[in-house]
Tab-separated table of C-alpha atoms in Angstrom:
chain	number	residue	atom	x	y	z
A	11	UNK	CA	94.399	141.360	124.770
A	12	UNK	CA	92.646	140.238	120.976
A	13	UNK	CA	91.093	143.546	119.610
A	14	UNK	CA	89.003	143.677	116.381
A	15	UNK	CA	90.260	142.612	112.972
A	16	UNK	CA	93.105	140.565	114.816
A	17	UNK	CA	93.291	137.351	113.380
A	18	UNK	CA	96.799	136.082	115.135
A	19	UNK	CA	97.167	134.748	118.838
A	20	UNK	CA	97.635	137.433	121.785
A	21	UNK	CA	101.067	138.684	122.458
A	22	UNK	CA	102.321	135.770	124.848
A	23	UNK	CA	103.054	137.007	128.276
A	24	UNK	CA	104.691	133.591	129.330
A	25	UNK	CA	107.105	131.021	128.106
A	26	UNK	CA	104.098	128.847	127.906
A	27	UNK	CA	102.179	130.840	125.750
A	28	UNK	CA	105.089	131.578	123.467
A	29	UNK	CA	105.886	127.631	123.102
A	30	UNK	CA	102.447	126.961	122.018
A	31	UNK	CA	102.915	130.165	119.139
A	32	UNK	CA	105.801	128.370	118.029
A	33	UNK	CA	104.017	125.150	117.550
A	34	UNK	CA	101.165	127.050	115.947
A	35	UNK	CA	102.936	128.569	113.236
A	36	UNK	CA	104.967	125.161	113.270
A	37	UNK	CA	101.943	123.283	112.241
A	38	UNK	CA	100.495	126.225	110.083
A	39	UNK	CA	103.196	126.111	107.833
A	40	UNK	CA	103.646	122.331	107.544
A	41	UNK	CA	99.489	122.651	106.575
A	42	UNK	CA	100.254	124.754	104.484
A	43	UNK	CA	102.930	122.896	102.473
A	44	UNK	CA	100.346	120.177	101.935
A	45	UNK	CA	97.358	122.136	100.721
A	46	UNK	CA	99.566	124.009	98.003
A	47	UNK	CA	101.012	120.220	96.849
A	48	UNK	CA	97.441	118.604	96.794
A	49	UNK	CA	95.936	122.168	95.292
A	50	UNK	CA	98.301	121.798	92.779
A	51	UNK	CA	98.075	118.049	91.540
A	52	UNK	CA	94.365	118.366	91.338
A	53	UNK	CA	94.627	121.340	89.805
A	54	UNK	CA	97.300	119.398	87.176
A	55	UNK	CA	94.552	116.044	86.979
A	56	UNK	CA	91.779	118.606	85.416
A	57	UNK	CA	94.135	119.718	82.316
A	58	UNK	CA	95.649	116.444	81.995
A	59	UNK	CA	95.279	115.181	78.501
A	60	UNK	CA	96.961	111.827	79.156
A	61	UNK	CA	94.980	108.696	80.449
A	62	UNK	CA	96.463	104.783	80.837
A	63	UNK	CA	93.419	102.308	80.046
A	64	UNK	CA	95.737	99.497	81.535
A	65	UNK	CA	96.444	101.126	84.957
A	66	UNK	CA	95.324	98.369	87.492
A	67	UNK	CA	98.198	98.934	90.435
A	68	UNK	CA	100.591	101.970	91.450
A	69	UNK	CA	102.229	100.196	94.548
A	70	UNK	CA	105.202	102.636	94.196
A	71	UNK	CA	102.650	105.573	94.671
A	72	UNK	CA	100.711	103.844	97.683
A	73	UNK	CA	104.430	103.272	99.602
A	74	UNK	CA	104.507	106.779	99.098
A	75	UNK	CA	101.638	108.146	100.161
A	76	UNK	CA	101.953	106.175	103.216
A	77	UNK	CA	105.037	106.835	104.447
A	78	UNK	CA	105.354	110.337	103.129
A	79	UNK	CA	102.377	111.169	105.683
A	80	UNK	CA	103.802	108.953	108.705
A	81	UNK	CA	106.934	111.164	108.128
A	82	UNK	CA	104.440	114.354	108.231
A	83	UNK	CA	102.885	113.302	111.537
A	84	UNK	CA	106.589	112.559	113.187
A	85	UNK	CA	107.304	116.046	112.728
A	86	UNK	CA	103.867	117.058	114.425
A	87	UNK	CA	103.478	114.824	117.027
A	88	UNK	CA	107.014	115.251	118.759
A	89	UNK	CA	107.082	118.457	119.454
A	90	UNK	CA	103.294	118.419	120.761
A	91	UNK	CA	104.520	115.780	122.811
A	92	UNK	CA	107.332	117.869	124.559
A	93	UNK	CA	105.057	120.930	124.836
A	94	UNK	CA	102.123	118.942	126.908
A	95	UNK	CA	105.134	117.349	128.893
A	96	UNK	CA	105.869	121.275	129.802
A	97	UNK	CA	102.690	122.396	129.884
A	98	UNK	CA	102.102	119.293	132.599
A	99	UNK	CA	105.355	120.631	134.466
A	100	UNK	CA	105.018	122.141	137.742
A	101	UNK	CA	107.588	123.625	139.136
A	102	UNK	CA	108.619	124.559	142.792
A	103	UNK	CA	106.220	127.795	143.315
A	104	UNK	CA	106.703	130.493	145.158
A	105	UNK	CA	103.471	131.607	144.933
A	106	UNK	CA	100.140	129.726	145.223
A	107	UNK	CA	96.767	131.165	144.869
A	108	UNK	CA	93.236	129.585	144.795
A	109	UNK	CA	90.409	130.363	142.272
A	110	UNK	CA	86.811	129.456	143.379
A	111	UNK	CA	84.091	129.671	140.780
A	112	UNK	CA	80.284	131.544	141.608
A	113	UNK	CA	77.336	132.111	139.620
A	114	UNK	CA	78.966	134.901	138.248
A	115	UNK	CA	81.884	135.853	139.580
A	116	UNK	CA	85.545	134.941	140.905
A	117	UNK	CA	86.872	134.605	144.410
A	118	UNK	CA	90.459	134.132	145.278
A	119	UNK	CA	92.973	133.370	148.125
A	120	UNK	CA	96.763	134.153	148.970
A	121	UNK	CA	98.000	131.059	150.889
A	122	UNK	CA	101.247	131.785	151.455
A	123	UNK	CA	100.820	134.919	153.831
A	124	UNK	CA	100.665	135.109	157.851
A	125	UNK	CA	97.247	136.941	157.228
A	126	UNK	CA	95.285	135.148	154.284
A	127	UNK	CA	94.017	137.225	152.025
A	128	UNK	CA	90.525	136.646	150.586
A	129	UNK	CA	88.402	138.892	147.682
A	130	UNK	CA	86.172	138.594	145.358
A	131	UNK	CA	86.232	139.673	141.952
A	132	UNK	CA	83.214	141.207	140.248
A	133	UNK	CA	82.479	143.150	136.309
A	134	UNK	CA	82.044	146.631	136.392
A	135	UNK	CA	78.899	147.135	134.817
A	136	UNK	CA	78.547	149.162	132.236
A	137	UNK	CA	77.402	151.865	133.634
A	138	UNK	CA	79.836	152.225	136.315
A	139	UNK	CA	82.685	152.020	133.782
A	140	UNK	CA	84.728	154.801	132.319
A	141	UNK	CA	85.962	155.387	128.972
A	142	UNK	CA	89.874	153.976	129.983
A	143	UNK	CA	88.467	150.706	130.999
A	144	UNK	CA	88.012	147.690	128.745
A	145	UNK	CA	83.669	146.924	128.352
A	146	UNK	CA	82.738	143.852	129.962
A	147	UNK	CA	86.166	142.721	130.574
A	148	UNK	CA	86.876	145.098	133.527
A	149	UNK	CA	86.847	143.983	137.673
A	150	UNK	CA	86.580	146.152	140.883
A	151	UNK	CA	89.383	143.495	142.351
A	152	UNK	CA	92.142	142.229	140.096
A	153	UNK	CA	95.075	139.272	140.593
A	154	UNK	CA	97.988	140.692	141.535
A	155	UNK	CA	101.553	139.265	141.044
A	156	UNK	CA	105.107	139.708	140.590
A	157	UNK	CA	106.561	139.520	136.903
A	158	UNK	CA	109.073	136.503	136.968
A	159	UNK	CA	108.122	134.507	139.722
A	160	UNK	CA	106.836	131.015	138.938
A	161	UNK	CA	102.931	131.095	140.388
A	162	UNK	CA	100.304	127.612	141.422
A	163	UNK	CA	96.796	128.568	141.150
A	164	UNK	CA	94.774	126.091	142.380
A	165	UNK	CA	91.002	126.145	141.040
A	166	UNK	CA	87.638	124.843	142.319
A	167	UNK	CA	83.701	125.857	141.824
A	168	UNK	CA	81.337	126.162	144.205
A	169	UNK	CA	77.892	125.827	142.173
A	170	UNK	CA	78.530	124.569	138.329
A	171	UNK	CA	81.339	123.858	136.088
A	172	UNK	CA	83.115	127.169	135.058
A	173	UNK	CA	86.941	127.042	133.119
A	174	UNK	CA	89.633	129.971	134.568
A	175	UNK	CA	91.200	131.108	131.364
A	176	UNK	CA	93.841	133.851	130.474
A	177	UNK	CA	94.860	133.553	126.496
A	178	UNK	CA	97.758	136.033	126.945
A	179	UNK	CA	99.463	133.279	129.525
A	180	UNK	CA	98.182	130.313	127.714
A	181	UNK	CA	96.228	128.441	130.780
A	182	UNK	CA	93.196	127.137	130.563
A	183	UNK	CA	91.865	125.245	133.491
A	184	UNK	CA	88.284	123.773	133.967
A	185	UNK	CA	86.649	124.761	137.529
A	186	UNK	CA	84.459	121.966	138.620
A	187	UNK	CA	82.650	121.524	142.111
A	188	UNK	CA	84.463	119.052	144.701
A	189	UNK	CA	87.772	118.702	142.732
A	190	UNK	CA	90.816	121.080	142.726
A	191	UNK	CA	92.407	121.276	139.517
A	192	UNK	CA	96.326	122.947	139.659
A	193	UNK	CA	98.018	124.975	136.991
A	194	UNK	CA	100.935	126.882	137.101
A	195	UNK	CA	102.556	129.613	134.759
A	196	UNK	CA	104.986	132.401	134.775
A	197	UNK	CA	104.563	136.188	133.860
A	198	UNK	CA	107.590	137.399	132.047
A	199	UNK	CA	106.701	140.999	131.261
A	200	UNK	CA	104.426	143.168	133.526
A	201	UNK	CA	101.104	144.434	132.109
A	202	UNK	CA	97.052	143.903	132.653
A	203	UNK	CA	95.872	140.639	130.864
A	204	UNK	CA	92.431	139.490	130.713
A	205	UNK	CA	90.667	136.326	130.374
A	206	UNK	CA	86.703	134.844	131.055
A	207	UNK	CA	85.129	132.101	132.290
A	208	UNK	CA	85.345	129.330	129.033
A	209	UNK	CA	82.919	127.402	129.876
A	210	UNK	CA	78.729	127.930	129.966
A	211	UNK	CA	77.555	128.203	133.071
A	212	UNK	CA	74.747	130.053	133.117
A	213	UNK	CA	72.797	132.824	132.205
A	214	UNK	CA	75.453	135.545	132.971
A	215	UNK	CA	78.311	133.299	131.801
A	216	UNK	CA	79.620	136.391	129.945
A	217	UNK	CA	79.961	138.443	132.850
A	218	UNK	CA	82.616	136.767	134.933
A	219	UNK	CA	85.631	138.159	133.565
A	220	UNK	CA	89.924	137.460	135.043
A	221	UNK	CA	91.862	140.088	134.910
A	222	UNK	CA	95.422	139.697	136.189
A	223	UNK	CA	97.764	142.208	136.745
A	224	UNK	CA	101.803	141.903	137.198
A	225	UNK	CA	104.063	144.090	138.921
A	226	UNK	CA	107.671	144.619	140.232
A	227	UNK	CA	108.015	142.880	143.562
A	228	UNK	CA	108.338	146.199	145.240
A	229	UNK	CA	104.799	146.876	144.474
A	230	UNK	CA	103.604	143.522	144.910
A	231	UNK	CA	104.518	143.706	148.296
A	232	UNK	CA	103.195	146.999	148.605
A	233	UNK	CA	99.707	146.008	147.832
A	234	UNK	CA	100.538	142.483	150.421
A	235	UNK	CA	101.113	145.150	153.273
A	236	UNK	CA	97.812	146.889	152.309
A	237	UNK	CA	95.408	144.412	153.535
């Protein structure tokens, strides 16, 4: 999870994620290559002692600094192309689960079970917290899953707009009233991530935290068989 002074993206926790850190620091640096060249040749223009009184035309320059940026873009825009075509990818899951959106707080659903199993996911106020947990980020029911295991989450509201949204596993997915939105992703490593809702809905929009938390299938089936 971001802690303070971190300036850099969260660890990624899933391919996902880890694709759109690549492109990140793919873009960064290409950024960065043009601000140092422009920095530098209007840095050059102020100490330039030389001037042409009978400069009317540079077509030479203008081919250049129209292609030369069409090149740029080529190398920008195809590999954001290939990672919305994956991010747009879903895959056969073997898990599906579906978020529903309150004024404040989460509610989910296993699908896939003989006995559905329904919760809902509230803060821990502050005073009920203790000094291991995480202030304000913290739940009294988290998500569940197995580590490797390709997951659906399927996301609705029932009062106002509200956005599902775990950093760590790169989704983001907007929860709107009367439409299901899908997403999918896939936990690589096991741990406790944590997300909020993303988008304002409300007076208590900051207290409506996600926190999901992945597991060895042994003891995700554990905690199936202890509903």
């Amino acid at each position: 999870m971001a802690t303070w002074t971190q300036l850099n993206l969260q660890n990624a926790a899933s391919p996902l994620m880890e694709q759109l850190i690549f492109f990140h620091d793919h873009t960064l640096l290409i950024l960065s290559m043009i601000t140092i060249m422009v920095s530098y040749i209007m840095i050059s223009l102020f100490f330039n002692n030389f001037t042409n009184r009978f400069l009317l035309e540079g077509q030479l320059i203008e081919i250049v600094w129209t292609i030369l940026p069409a090149i740029i873009l080529i190398f920008i825009a195809l590999p954001s192309l290939r990672l919305l075509y994956l991010l747009d990818d879903t895959m056969n899951p073997l898990i599906s689960i579906k978020s529903i959106g309150h004024q404040w707080y989460w509610s989910y659903e296993y699908m896939d079970f003989k006995n559905k199993i329904e919760f809902d996911s509230y803060m821990i106020p502050t005073s009920d917290s203790t000094s291991s947990m995480f202030r304000l980020l913290e739940v009294d029911n988290r998500i569940v899953l197995p580590i490797n295991t390709q997951t659906r989450i399927l996301i609705t509201a029932a009062d106002v707009i509200h956005s599902w949204t775990i950093p760590a596993l790169g989704i983001k997915i907007d929860a709107t009233p009367g439409r299901l939105n899908q997403g999918s992703f896939f936990i690589n490593r096991p741990g406790v991530y944590y997300g909020q809702c993303s988008e304002i809905c409300g007076t208590n929009h900051s207290f409506m935290p996600i926190v999901i938390e992945s597991t060895t299938l042994n003891s995700f089936i554990n905690w199936i068989k202890s509903f």
